[in-house]
Coordinates of C-alpha atoms in Angstrom, one line a residue:
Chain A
X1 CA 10.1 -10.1 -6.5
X2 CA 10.2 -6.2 -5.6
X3 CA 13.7 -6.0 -4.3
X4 CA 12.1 -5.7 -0.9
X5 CA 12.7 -7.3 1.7
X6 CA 11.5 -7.4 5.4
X7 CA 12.4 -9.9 8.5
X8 CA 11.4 -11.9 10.3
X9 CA 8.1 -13.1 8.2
X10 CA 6.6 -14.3 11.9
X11 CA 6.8 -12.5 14.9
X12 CA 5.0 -14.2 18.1
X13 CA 5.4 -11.9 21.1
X14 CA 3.4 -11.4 24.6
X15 CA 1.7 -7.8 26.0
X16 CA 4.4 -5.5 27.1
X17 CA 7.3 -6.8 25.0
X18 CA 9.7 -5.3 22.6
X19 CA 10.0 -6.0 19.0
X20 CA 12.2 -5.1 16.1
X21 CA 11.2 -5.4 12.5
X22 CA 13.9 -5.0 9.7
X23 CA 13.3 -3.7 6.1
X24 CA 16.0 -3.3 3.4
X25 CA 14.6 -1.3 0.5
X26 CA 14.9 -1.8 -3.3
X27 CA 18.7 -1.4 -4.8
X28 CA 18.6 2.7 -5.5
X29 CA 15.4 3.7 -3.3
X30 CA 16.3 6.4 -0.9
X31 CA 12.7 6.7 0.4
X32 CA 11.6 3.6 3.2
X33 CA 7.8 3.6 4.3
X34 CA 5.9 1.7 7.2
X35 CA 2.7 0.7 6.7
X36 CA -0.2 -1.4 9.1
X37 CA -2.2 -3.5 7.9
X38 CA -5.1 -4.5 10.1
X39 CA -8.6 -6.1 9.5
X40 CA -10.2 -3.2 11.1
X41 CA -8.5 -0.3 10.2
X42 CA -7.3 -1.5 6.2
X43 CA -3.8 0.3 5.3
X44 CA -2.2 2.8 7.6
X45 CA 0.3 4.5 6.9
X46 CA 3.1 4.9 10.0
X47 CA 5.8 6.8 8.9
X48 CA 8.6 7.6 6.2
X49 CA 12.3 8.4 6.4
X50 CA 14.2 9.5 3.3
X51 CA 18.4 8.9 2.8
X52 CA 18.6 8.7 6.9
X53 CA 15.9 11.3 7.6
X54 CA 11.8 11.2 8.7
X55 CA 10.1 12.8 6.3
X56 CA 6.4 12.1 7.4
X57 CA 4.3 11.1 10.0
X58 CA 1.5 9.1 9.8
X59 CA -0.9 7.2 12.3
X60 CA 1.6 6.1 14.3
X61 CA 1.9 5.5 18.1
X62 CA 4.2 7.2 20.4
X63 CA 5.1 3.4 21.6
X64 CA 6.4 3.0 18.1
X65 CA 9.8 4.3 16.4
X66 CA 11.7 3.9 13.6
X67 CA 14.9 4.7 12.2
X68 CA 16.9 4.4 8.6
X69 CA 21.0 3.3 8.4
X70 CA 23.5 5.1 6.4
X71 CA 23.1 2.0 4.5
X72 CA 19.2 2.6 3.8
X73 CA 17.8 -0.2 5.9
X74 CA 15.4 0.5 7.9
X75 CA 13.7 -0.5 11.5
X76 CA 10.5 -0.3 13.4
X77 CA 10.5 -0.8 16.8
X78 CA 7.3 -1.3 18.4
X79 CA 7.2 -1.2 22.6
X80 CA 5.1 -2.1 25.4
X81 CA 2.9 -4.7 22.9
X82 CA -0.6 -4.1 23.1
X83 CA -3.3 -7.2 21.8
X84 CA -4.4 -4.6 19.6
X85 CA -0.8 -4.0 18.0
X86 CA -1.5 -7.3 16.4
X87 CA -1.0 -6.7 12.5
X88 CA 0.6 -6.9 9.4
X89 CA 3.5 -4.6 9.1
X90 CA 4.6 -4.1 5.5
X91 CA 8.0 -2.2 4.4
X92 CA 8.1 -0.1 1.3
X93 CA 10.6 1.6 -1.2
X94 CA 10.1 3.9 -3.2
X95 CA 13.3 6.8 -5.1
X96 CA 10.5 9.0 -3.4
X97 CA 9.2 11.2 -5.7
X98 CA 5.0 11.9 -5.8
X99 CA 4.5 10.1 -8.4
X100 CA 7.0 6.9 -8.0
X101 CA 5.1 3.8 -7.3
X102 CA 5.9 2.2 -4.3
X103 CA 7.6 -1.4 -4.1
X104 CA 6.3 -3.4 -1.0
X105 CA 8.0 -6.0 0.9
X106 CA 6.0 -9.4 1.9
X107 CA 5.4 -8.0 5.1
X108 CA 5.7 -9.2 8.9
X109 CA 2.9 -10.8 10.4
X110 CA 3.2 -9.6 14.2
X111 CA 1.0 -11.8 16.8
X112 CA 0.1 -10.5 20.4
X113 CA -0.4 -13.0 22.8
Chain B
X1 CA -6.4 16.1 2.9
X2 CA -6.7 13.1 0.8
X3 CA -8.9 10.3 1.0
X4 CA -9.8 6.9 -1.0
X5 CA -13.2 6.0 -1.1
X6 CA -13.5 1.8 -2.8
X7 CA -17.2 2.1 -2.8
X8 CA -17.4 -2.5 -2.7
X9 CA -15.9 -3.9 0.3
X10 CA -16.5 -7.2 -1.8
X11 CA -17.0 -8.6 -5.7
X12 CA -17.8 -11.7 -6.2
X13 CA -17.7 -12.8 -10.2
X14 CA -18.2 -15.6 -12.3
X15 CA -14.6 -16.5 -14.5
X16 CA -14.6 -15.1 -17.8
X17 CA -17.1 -12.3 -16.6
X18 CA -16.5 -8.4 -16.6
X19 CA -15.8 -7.0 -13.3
X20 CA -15.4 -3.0 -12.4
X21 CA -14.1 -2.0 -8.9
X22 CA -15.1 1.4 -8.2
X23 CA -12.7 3.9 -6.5
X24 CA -13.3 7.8 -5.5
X25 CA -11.1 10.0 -4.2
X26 CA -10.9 13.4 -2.6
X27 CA -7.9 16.3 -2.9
X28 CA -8.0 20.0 -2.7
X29 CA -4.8 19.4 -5.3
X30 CA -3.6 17.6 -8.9
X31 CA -3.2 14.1 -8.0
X32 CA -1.5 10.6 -8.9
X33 CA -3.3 7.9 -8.5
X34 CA -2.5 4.0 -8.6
X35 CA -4.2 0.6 -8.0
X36 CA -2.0 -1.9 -6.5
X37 CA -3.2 -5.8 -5.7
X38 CA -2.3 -8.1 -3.0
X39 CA -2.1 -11.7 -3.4
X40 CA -2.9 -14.1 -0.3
X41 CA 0.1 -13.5 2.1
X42 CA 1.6 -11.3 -0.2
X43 CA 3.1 -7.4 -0.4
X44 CA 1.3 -5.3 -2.6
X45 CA 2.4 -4.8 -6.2
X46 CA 1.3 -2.3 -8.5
X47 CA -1.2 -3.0 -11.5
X48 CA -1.1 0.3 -13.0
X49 CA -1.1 4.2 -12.2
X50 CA -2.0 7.8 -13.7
X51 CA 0.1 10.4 -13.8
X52 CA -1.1 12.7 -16.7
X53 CA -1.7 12.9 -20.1
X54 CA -4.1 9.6 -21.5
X55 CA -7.3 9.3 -19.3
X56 CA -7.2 5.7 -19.8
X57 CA -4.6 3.9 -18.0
X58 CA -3.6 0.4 -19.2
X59 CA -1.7 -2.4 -16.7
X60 CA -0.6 -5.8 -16.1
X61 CA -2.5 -8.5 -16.1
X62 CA -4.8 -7.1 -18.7
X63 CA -6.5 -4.7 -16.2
X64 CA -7.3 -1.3 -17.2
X65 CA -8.5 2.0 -15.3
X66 CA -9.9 5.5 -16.4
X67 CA -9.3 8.7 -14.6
X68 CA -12.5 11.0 -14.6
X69 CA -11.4 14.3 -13.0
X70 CA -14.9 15.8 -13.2
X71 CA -15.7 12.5 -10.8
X72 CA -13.3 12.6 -9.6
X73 CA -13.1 8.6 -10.0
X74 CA -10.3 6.0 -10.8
X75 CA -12.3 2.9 -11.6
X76 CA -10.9 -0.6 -12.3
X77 CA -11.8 -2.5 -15.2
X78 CA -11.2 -5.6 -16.5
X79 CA -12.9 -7.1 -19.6
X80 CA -12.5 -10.9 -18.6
X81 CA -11.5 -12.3 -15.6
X82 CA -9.9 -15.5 -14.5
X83 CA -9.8 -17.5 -11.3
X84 CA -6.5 -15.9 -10.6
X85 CA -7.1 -12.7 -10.5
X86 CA -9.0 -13.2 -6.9
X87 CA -7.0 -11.0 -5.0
X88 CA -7.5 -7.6 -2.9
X89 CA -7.0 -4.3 -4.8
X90 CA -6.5 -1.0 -3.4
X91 CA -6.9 2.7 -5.0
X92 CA -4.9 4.9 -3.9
X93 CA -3.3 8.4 -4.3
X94 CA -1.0 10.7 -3.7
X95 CA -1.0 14.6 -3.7
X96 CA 0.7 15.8 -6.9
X97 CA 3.6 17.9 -6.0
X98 CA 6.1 18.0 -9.1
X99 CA 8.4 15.6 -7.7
X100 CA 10.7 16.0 -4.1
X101 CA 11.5 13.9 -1.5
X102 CA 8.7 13.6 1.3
X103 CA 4.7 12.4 0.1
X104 CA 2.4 9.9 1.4
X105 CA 0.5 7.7 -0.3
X106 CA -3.1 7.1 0.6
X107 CA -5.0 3.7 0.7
X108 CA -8.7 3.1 0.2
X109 CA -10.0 0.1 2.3
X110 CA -9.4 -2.6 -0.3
X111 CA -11.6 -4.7 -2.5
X112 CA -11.7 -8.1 -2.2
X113 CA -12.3 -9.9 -5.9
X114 CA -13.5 -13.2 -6.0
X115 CA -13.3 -15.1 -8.9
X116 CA -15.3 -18.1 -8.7
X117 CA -15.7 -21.3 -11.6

């Protein structure tokens, strides 16, 4: 178990909704990430915030945002679905130093029907 | 900018066999670099990472890798494998910047290891 964890495990959705995924990172970890996982494209990274902050930018779509609490969780909201949004979002902590390890969530598998 | 290069997209093994995954990487700076796996329907976890000192980096699981800076390669080694060690396992690295508070870490593509009996 990394501490990590991200909800819902399942998300089933149609073109053009909304969806919110939630992460609460490892006890301590200041530093959440949001990665993509797709078959085509591997590991992407989307973005990270650190203690409430972004901190970088990846790959990652202006239809997409994401924000971190004063209590370190964290969410992505992705917008106006696309087929091709259709992916494995995965959640990771990190007390975000460059050479830290980072501690991944199970993910959230997002369908787009 | 960084990159990860896993050179085998794919490695099928027999159990109890020897099995290297390659890895590559590109940085105009020092770097850290790590291997995590992924288990079916799983996060990913880390086997093992360099940070300095020791070329050769022991992990979990009994998997080992050595950092070649003149290769600037990161292979995967593992002497002896078992059925459940099939999995995915991805390189990857970050820029080395003494510590603070925003990096990224870059992924190669993955290699899928397949054990088989």
């Amino acid at each position: 178990d990394s501490g990590v964890t991200q909800t819902p495990k399942h998300l089933i959705t149609a073109t053009g909704q909304r969806v919110t995924l939630r992460c609460s990172p490892r006890s301590g970890d200041l530093s959440v990430y949001w990665y993509q996982q797709s078959l085509d494209q591997g590991l992407q990274f989307l973005i990270q915030y650190y203690n409430g902050e972004e901190r970088a930018k990846g790959n990652i779509l202006e239809r997409f945002s994401a924000q971190q609490f004063p209590d370190l969780h964290s969410e992505l909201n992705l917008s106006s679905l696309e087929l091709g949004d259709s992916a494995l979002y995965f959640c990771a902590s990190s007390v975000a130093s460059s050479n830290s390890p980072l501690h991944f969530g199970n993910g959230t598998r997002l369908t787009v029907t | 900018a960084q990159s990860v290069t896993q050179l085998d997209s794919q490695v099928p093994v027999f159990e109890e066999a020897p099995v290297e995954l390659r890895c590559n990487y590109s940085s105009s700076v020092s770097v850290y670099l790590f291997w995590y796996v992924q288990y079916p329907n799983q996060g990913l976890q880390l086997l093992l990472k360099y940070l300095s000192g020791s070329t050769l980096v022991k992990g979990i699981n009994g998997f080992e890798a050595e950092f070649n800076k003149s290769q600037t390669s990161f292979h995967l080694r593992k002497p002896s494998v078992h059925i459940s060690d099939t999995a995915e396992y991805f390189c990857a690295v970050s820029e080395g910047r003494g510590g603070g508070s925003n990096y990224k870490l870059t992924f190669g593509k993955g290699t899928l290891l397949t054990v088989n009996p």
